[in-house]
Every structure is written in structure tokens, then in C-alpha cells.
Amino acid sequence: MKFGKSTITIDRRLSDLDYFAIDFTTVLKKHTPYVIVSGYVAILLGRARASEDIDIIIPRLDFSTVQSLLKDVRHHGFYCLNAEGDKEIYEYLTEELPVRFAKIHTIIPNIEVNWSKNKFDDIALEKTIQVHLNKKCLTISHLELQVAFKEIVLRSPKDIEDARHIRKVAEGYLDLKAIRKYKVMLRDFYKEK
Amino acid sequence: VTFTKKNEKERLQFVDTWAEYVKNHSDREWSQQQNIIINSGLRSASLTKEQFFHMKKEKYNRP
């Protein structure tokens, strides 16, 4: 694993989850910027655990862009698990509810797509890392925000372990001041809510 | 020390041990082992949509 300024190169053997992420984001990125966040970020960096889903944030899109995206996604063998028609899926997104996509006839693995809901989602979309996996590429959030979010907001044992794994494997590369800054920002933001 | 605390400590120790392994071995080596966990978890999962959304505590309206 090689860490660059805004890149990580991993010469890993791809898992079923990696192939799934690559297949979906290859379609997604034709229509919108995206960023992968949360558990799959830790898994991509080697964390020894499974996951049934991958969390993705996209910016708010207009209806016609969502329609084009959905057409393309369906054309590539995916379907939406929790809503059917384009309008219903769009409504879910505008209500800030996640929409999930899986390969036809399957439930797991699936991708949870959310619109950006707050300034932290915007930061995640803005400050990204390109992860090079052999000849494939995935866009993930910068790691400092992921570590802070897991330690301050999510805080389940699984999230604390994810954050610890990221801290260990990216030691020397992580900006510890930025993690501390995000932790303060997150505490303030979620205290106000 | 309660069972929960002991279990938590052991889990964190394993996270550290595995992270060291990842850092000190080639990506091909650690990912081959990691993929056993990931792929077997996905291949053995058999949930219905209702069960999945119940597990996730998310809205699911489809009949």
C-alpha cells in the first residue's frame, strides 16, 4: 500500500465487494461526482471484516440527471431495492433517505447512495483520495474525516475498530491535527442538532 | 474485568496485530486472507429484502 498526497495505490487481490464497488461506480461517475465513505474505506485499506454494503455520497442532482443515472444503472444490471420508479427514488433522495442498489436478483452486497446532507458530506465530496487498484480506480473520502466521524459520531465497537485500523495502516500519512480539528467540528455540529 | 471489557480489549489487540501484518506484508498476501472473510460472508448471506431493511432500520415500502 503506497500513500501519496491524494492517492493510495494498493496492489491487492480484488474481493467480490471490490468488483461490486468498481462495477457500480464505473456507471455512477459518468453522471455525477461521488465519494465512498465509512466501513468500505477501512475494508479497502485491509481491515479484516466483511460488509454487506458500501456507503456513497453524491451531490444533490436534478431530476433529469437522476433519470439518466437510473437508466444507465439498470442497463448495467442493477436495481433499486427500496424504491421502484424514478420519481419515487428521487423523492427518497430529496427526503434525505438512502437509496440502495444491488445486482438484479440479489440483496447483498448493495450500495447505499445518499445525497450530501451537511457540511461534512460536502467536505468528503470535495477532499477525496483516488485509490488505484491495479488498473481500476475508486474515489474515497480523505481519511482524517473518516477517522474523526467514526470516533465521534458513529462510535460503535465496529467503527472504533475501523478508525483504529485506519490510524495504524496510515500512520505517518495521516494529518493528526486535521483529525483533532474535525473532532471538534463534529462535536459542535452534533451538539447543536 | 467483565467479559465485555475483556472481549473488547482482545478485539482491539487483534485490530492492532492485523494492521501490523497489513503494513509488513505485500498487498497480495494480506488481501488474499482478507478476501476469505469478505467473500465467504457475502456468499453465505441469505436475507430477504424485508429482513435486510429491518436489520438496517430503514424505510421499506415495497410490497
Short mmCIF file of C-alpha atoms in Angstrom, two decimals:
data_model
loop_
_atom_site.label_atom_id
_atom_site.label_comp_id
_atom_site.label_asym_id
_atom_site.label_seq_id
_atom_site.Cartn_x
_atom_site.Cartn_y
_atom_site.Cartn_z
CA MET A 1 0.00 0.00 0.00
CA LYS A 2 1.53 3.28 -1.08
CA PHE A 3 0.21 6.60 0.18
CA GLY A 4 0.56 9.71 -1.97
CA LYS A 5 -0.73 13.23 -1.42
CA SER A 6 -4.22 12.43 -2.71
CA THR A 7 -3.75 8.90 -3.94
CA ILE A 8 -3.36 5.45 -2.47
CA THR A 9 -2.05 2.60 -4.58
CA ILE A 10 -2.98 -0.90 -3.47
CA ASP A 11 -1.80 -3.97 -5.32
CA ARG A 12 -4.47 -6.11 -3.70
CA ARG A 13 -6.34 -9.16 -4.89
CA LEU A 14 -9.83 -7.88 -5.54
CA SER A 15 -12.71 -9.21 -3.44
CA ASP A 16 -16.31 -9.66 -4.55
CA LEU A 17 -17.03 -6.39 -2.74
CA ASP A 18 -14.29 -4.59 -4.68
CA TYR A 19 -15.62 -5.83 -8.02
CA PHE A 20 -19.11 -4.75 -7.00
CA ALA A 21 -17.90 -1.26 -5.99
CA ILE A 22 -15.93 -0.88 -9.23
CA ASP A 23 -18.89 -2.02 -11.39
CA PHE A 24 -21.30 0.43 -9.78
CA THR A 25 -19.01 3.45 -9.61
CA THR A 26 -17.95 2.97 -13.23
CA VAL A 27 -21.56 3.76 -14.14
CA LEU A 28 -22.12 6.34 -11.40
CA LYS A 29 -19.12 8.51 -12.26
CA LYS A 30 -20.41 9.09 -15.79
CA HIS A 31 -23.29 11.07 -14.23
CA THR A 32 -22.03 12.63 -11.02
CA PRO A 33 -19.07 13.08 -8.71
CA TYR A 34 -19.20 10.59 -5.85
CA VAL A 35 -17.28 9.64 -2.75
CA ILE A 36 -17.13 6.35 -0.84
CA VAL A 37 -17.28 6.75 2.94
CA SER A 38 -17.42 4.72 6.15
CA GLY A 39 -16.82 0.97 6.51
CA TYR A 40 -15.70 0.11 3.00
CA VAL A 41 -12.91 2.69 3.27
CA ALA A 42 -11.42 0.71 6.16
CA ILE A 43 -12.02 -2.60 4.34
CA LEU A 44 -10.30 -1.30 1.21
CA LEU A 45 -7.30 -0.49 3.40
CA GLY A 46 -7.17 -4.02 4.73
CA ARG A 47 -9.47 -4.16 7.74
CA ALA A 48 -10.29 -7.81 8.45
CA ARG A 49 -14.04 -7.75 8.34
CA ALA A 50 -16.90 -8.25 5.91
CA SER A 51 -19.63 -5.80 4.99
CA GLU A 52 -22.91 -6.19 3.20
CA ASP A 53 -22.99 -2.65 1.87
CA ILE A 54 -20.96 0.29 0.61
CA ASP A 55 -21.84 3.88 1.52
CA ILE A 56 -21.63 6.51 -1.18
CA ILE A 57 -22.37 10.24 -1.06
CA ILE A 58 -23.27 12.20 -4.18
CA PRO A 59 -24.15 15.88 -4.55
CA ARG A 60 -27.78 16.93 -4.99
CA LEU A 61 -28.87 16.28 -8.56
CA ASP A 62 -31.79 17.47 -10.66
CA PHE A 63 -34.47 15.02 -11.69
CA SER A 64 -33.30 14.61 -15.28
CA THR A 65 -29.76 13.72 -14.16
CA VAL A 66 -31.18 11.16 -11.73
CA GLN A 67 -33.30 9.70 -14.53
CA SER A 68 -30.26 9.33 -16.81
CA LEU A 69 -28.30 7.76 -13.97
CA LEU A 70 -31.08 5.29 -13.16
CA LYS A 71 -31.44 4.29 -16.80
CA ASP A 72 -27.73 3.60 -17.05
CA VAL A 73 -27.61 1.77 -13.71
CA ARG A 74 -30.48 -0.52 -14.78
CA HIS A 75 -28.84 -1.08 -18.15
CA HIS A 76 -25.81 -2.42 -16.28
CA GLY A 77 -27.79 -4.95 -14.27
CA PHE A 78 -28.51 -3.05 -11.06
CA TYR A 79 -31.87 -2.31 -9.46
CA CYS A 80 -33.05 -0.18 -6.57
CA LEU A 81 -34.02 -2.23 -3.53
CA ASN A 82 -36.19 0.23 -1.64
CA ALA A 83 -37.98 2.24 -4.31
CA GLU A 84 -39.15 1.46 -7.80
CA GLY A 85 -39.98 4.27 -10.21
CA ASP A 86 -37.69 7.19 -10.99
CA LYS A 87 -39.97 9.64 -9.19
CA GLU A 88 -40.11 7.52 -6.07
CA ILE A 89 -36.33 7.15 -6.00
CA TYR A 90 -35.94 10.90 -6.49
CA GLU A 91 -38.38 11.53 -3.63
CA TYR A 92 -36.35 9.28 -1.35
CA LEU A 93 -33.24 11.29 -2.13
CA THR A 94 -34.95 14.66 -1.65
CA GLU A 95 -36.29 13.42 1.69
CA GLU A 96 -32.68 12.62 2.58
CA LEU A 97 -33.36 8.91 2.70
CA PRO A 98 -30.82 6.44 1.36
CA VAL A 99 -31.49 4.52 -1.83
CA ARG A 100 -29.89 1.14 -2.23
CA PHE A 101 -28.75 -0.62 -5.37
CA ALA A 102 -27.87 -4.27 -5.87
CA LYS A 103 -27.38 -6.56 -8.83
CA ILE A 104 -30.64 -7.97 -10.15
CA HIS A 105 -31.96 -10.96 -8.13
CA THR A 106 -29.68 -10.18 -5.20
CA ILE A 107 -29.94 -8.20 -1.96
CA ILE A 108 -26.33 -8.37 -0.78
CA PRO A 109 -23.96 -6.71 -1.44
CA ASN A 110 -25.60 -3.39 -2.07
CA ILE A 111 -24.65 0.25 -2.42
CA GLU A 112 -26.26 2.86 -0.19
CA VAL A 113 -26.46 6.16 -2.04
CA ASN A 114 -27.13 9.35 -0.12
CA TRP A 115 -27.26 12.96 -1.19
CA SER A 116 -24.92 15.27 0.61
CA LYS A 117 -26.80 16.33 3.75
CA ASN A 118 -24.44 18.65 5.60
CA LYS A 119 -21.08 20.39 5.51
CA PHE A 120 -19.20 17.21 6.40
CA ASP A 121 -20.66 15.38 3.42
CA ASP A 122 -19.65 18.38 1.29
CA ILE A 123 -16.11 18.22 2.67
CA ALA A 124 -15.99 14.47 1.94
CA LEU A 125 -17.04 15.13 -1.65
CA GLU A 126 -14.53 17.92 -2.03
CA LYS A 127 -11.46 16.37 -0.41
CA THR A 128 -11.13 12.97 -2.00
CA ILE A 129 -8.47 10.31 -2.48
CA GLN A 130 -8.12 8.27 -5.63
CA VAL A 131 -7.46 4.64 -4.75
CA HIS A 132 -5.70 2.81 -7.55
CA LEU A 133 -6.42 -0.91 -7.56
CA ASN A 134 -4.36 -2.39 -10.35
CA LYS A 135 -5.95 -0.75 -13.41
CA LYS A 136 -9.16 0.25 -11.61
CA CYS A 137 -9.83 3.34 -9.54
CA LEU A 138 -12.20 4.23 -6.69
CA THR A 139 -12.80 7.61 -5.07
CA ILE A 140 -12.85 7.64 -1.27
CA SER A 141 -13.09 10.39 1.32
CA HIS A 142 -9.86 11.68 2.83
CA LEU A 143 -9.06 9.52 5.80
CA GLU A 144 -8.89 12.17 8.52
CA LEU A 145 -12.62 12.93 8.27
CA GLN A 146 -13.47 9.22 8.24
CA VAL A 147 -11.45 8.55 11.39
CA ALA A 148 -12.97 11.53 13.22
CA PHE A 149 -16.51 10.66 12.14
CA LYS A 150 -16.18 7.08 13.31
CA GLU A 151 -14.66 8.09 16.65
CA ILE A 152 -17.06 10.94 17.44
CA VAL A 153 -20.35 10.28 15.66
CA LEU A 154 -20.75 6.56 14.90
CA ARG A 155 -18.80 5.15 17.88
CA SER A 156 -19.99 1.53 17.68
CA PRO A 157 -17.29 -1.07 18.50
CA LYS A 158 -17.05 -1.83 14.78
CA ASP A 159 -16.49 1.86 13.96
CA ILE A 160 -13.93 2.35 16.72
CA GLU A 161 -12.05 -0.68 15.33
CA ASP A 162 -12.29 0.67 11.76
CA ALA A 163 -10.84 4.00 12.90
CA ARG A 164 -8.06 2.26 14.81
CA HIS A 165 -7.16 0.16 11.77
CA ILE A 166 -7.00 3.25 9.54
CA ARG A 167 -4.88 5.08 12.12
CA LYS A 168 -2.42 2.16 12.21
CA VAL A 169 -2.07 1.40 8.50
CA ALA A 170 -1.91 5.08 7.52
CA GLU A 171 0.42 6.05 10.36
CA GLY A 172 2.81 8.77 9.21
CA TYR A 173 0.50 9.73 6.39
CA LEU A 174 -2.49 10.92 8.43
CA ASP A 175 -2.72 14.56 9.44
CA LEU A 176 -3.39 14.16 13.17
CA LYS A 177 -4.10 17.89 13.59
CA ALA A 178 -6.83 17.63 10.96
CA ILE A 179 -8.39 14.68 12.81
CA ARG A 180 -8.45 16.72 16.03
CA LYS A 181 -9.96 19.70 14.18
CA TYR A 182 -12.69 17.53 12.62
CA LYS A 183 -13.47 16.01 16.01
CA VAL A 184 -14.09 19.47 17.48
CA MET A 185 -16.21 20.47 14.47
CA LEU A 186 -18.23 17.24 14.64
CA ARG A 187 -18.83 17.57 18.39
CA ASP A 188 -20.10 21.12 17.91
CA PHE A 189 -22.25 20.22 14.93
CA TYR A 190 -23.95 17.22 16.52
CA LYS A 191 -24.35 19.01 19.88
CA GLU A 192 -26.34 21.74 18.13
CA LYS A 193 -28.61 19.24 16.37
CA VAL B 1 -12.81 -7.36 34.41
CA THR B 2 -16.17 -8.09 32.78
CA PHE B 3 -16.49 -10.41 29.82
CA THR B 4 -17.48 -7.47 27.60
CA LYS B 5 -14.41 -5.44 28.57
CA LYS B 6 -12.11 -8.43 28.09
CA ASN B 7 -13.66 -9.15 24.72
CA GLU B 8 -13.30 -5.52 23.67
CA LYS B 9 -9.63 -5.49 24.69
CA GLU B 10 -8.96 -8.69 22.75
CA ARG B 11 -10.70 -7.34 19.67
CA LEU B 12 -8.63 -4.15 19.74
CA GLN B 13 -5.45 -6.20 20.19
CA PHE B 14 -6.39 -8.20 17.11
CA VAL B 15 -7.04 -4.98 15.13
CA ASP B 16 -3.51 -3.85 16.02
CA THR B 17 -1.94 -7.21 15.19
CA TRP B 18 -3.71 -7.40 11.85
CA ALA B 19 -2.88 -3.77 10.96
CA GLU B 20 0.81 -4.54 11.62
CA TYR B 21 0.51 -7.58 9.36
CA VAL B 22 -1.03 -5.43 6.62
CA LYS B 23 1.80 -2.90 6.93
CA ASN B 24 4.55 -5.51 6.87
CA HIS B 25 3.32 -7.86 4.16
CA SER B 26 2.59 -7.40 0.49
CA ASP B 27 -0.89 -6.26 -0.53
CA ARG B 28 -1.35 -9.56 -2.34
CA GLU B 29 -0.63 -11.55 0.84
CA TRP B 30 -2.95 -9.76 3.24
CA SER B 31 -5.75 -9.28 0.70
CA GLN B 32 -5.81 -12.99 -0.12
CA GLN B 33 -6.59 -13.71 3.53
CA GLN B 34 -8.97 -10.76 3.91
CA ASN B 35 -10.92 -11.92 0.84
CA ILE B 36 -11.73 -15.21 2.56
CA ILE B 37 -13.70 -13.26 5.18
CA ILE B 38 -15.30 -10.85 2.70
CA ASN B 39 -16.25 -13.34 0.02
CA SER B 40 -17.49 -16.07 2.34
CA GLY B 41 -19.60 -13.52 4.23
CA LEU B 42 -21.24 -12.31 1.02
CA ARG B 43 -21.71 -15.76 -0.49
CA SER B 44 -23.29 -17.27 2.61
CA ALA B 45 -25.67 -14.38 3.25
CA SER B 46 -29.31 -15.15 2.53
CA LEU B 47 -31.56 -12.32 3.61
CA THR B 48 -34.87 -11.23 2.22
CA LYS B 49 -35.36 -7.53 1.49
CA GLU B 50 -37.65 -7.25 4.49
CA GLN B 51 -35.04 -8.84 6.75
CA PHE B 52 -32.30 -6.63 5.32
CA PHE B 53 -34.21 -3.37 5.82
CA HIS B 54 -35.36 -4.46 9.26
CA MET B 55 -31.72 -5.08 10.17
CA LYS B 56 -30.78 -1.65 8.84
CA LYS B 57 -33.82 0.03 10.44
CA GLU B 58 -34.59 1.76 7.17
CA LYS B 59 -37.77 2.72 5.35
CA TYR B 60 -39.07 -0.01 3.04
CA ASN B 61 -42.49 0.36 1.44
CA ARG B 62 -42.45 -2.05 -1.43
CA PRO B 63 -44.90 -4.95 -1.29
#
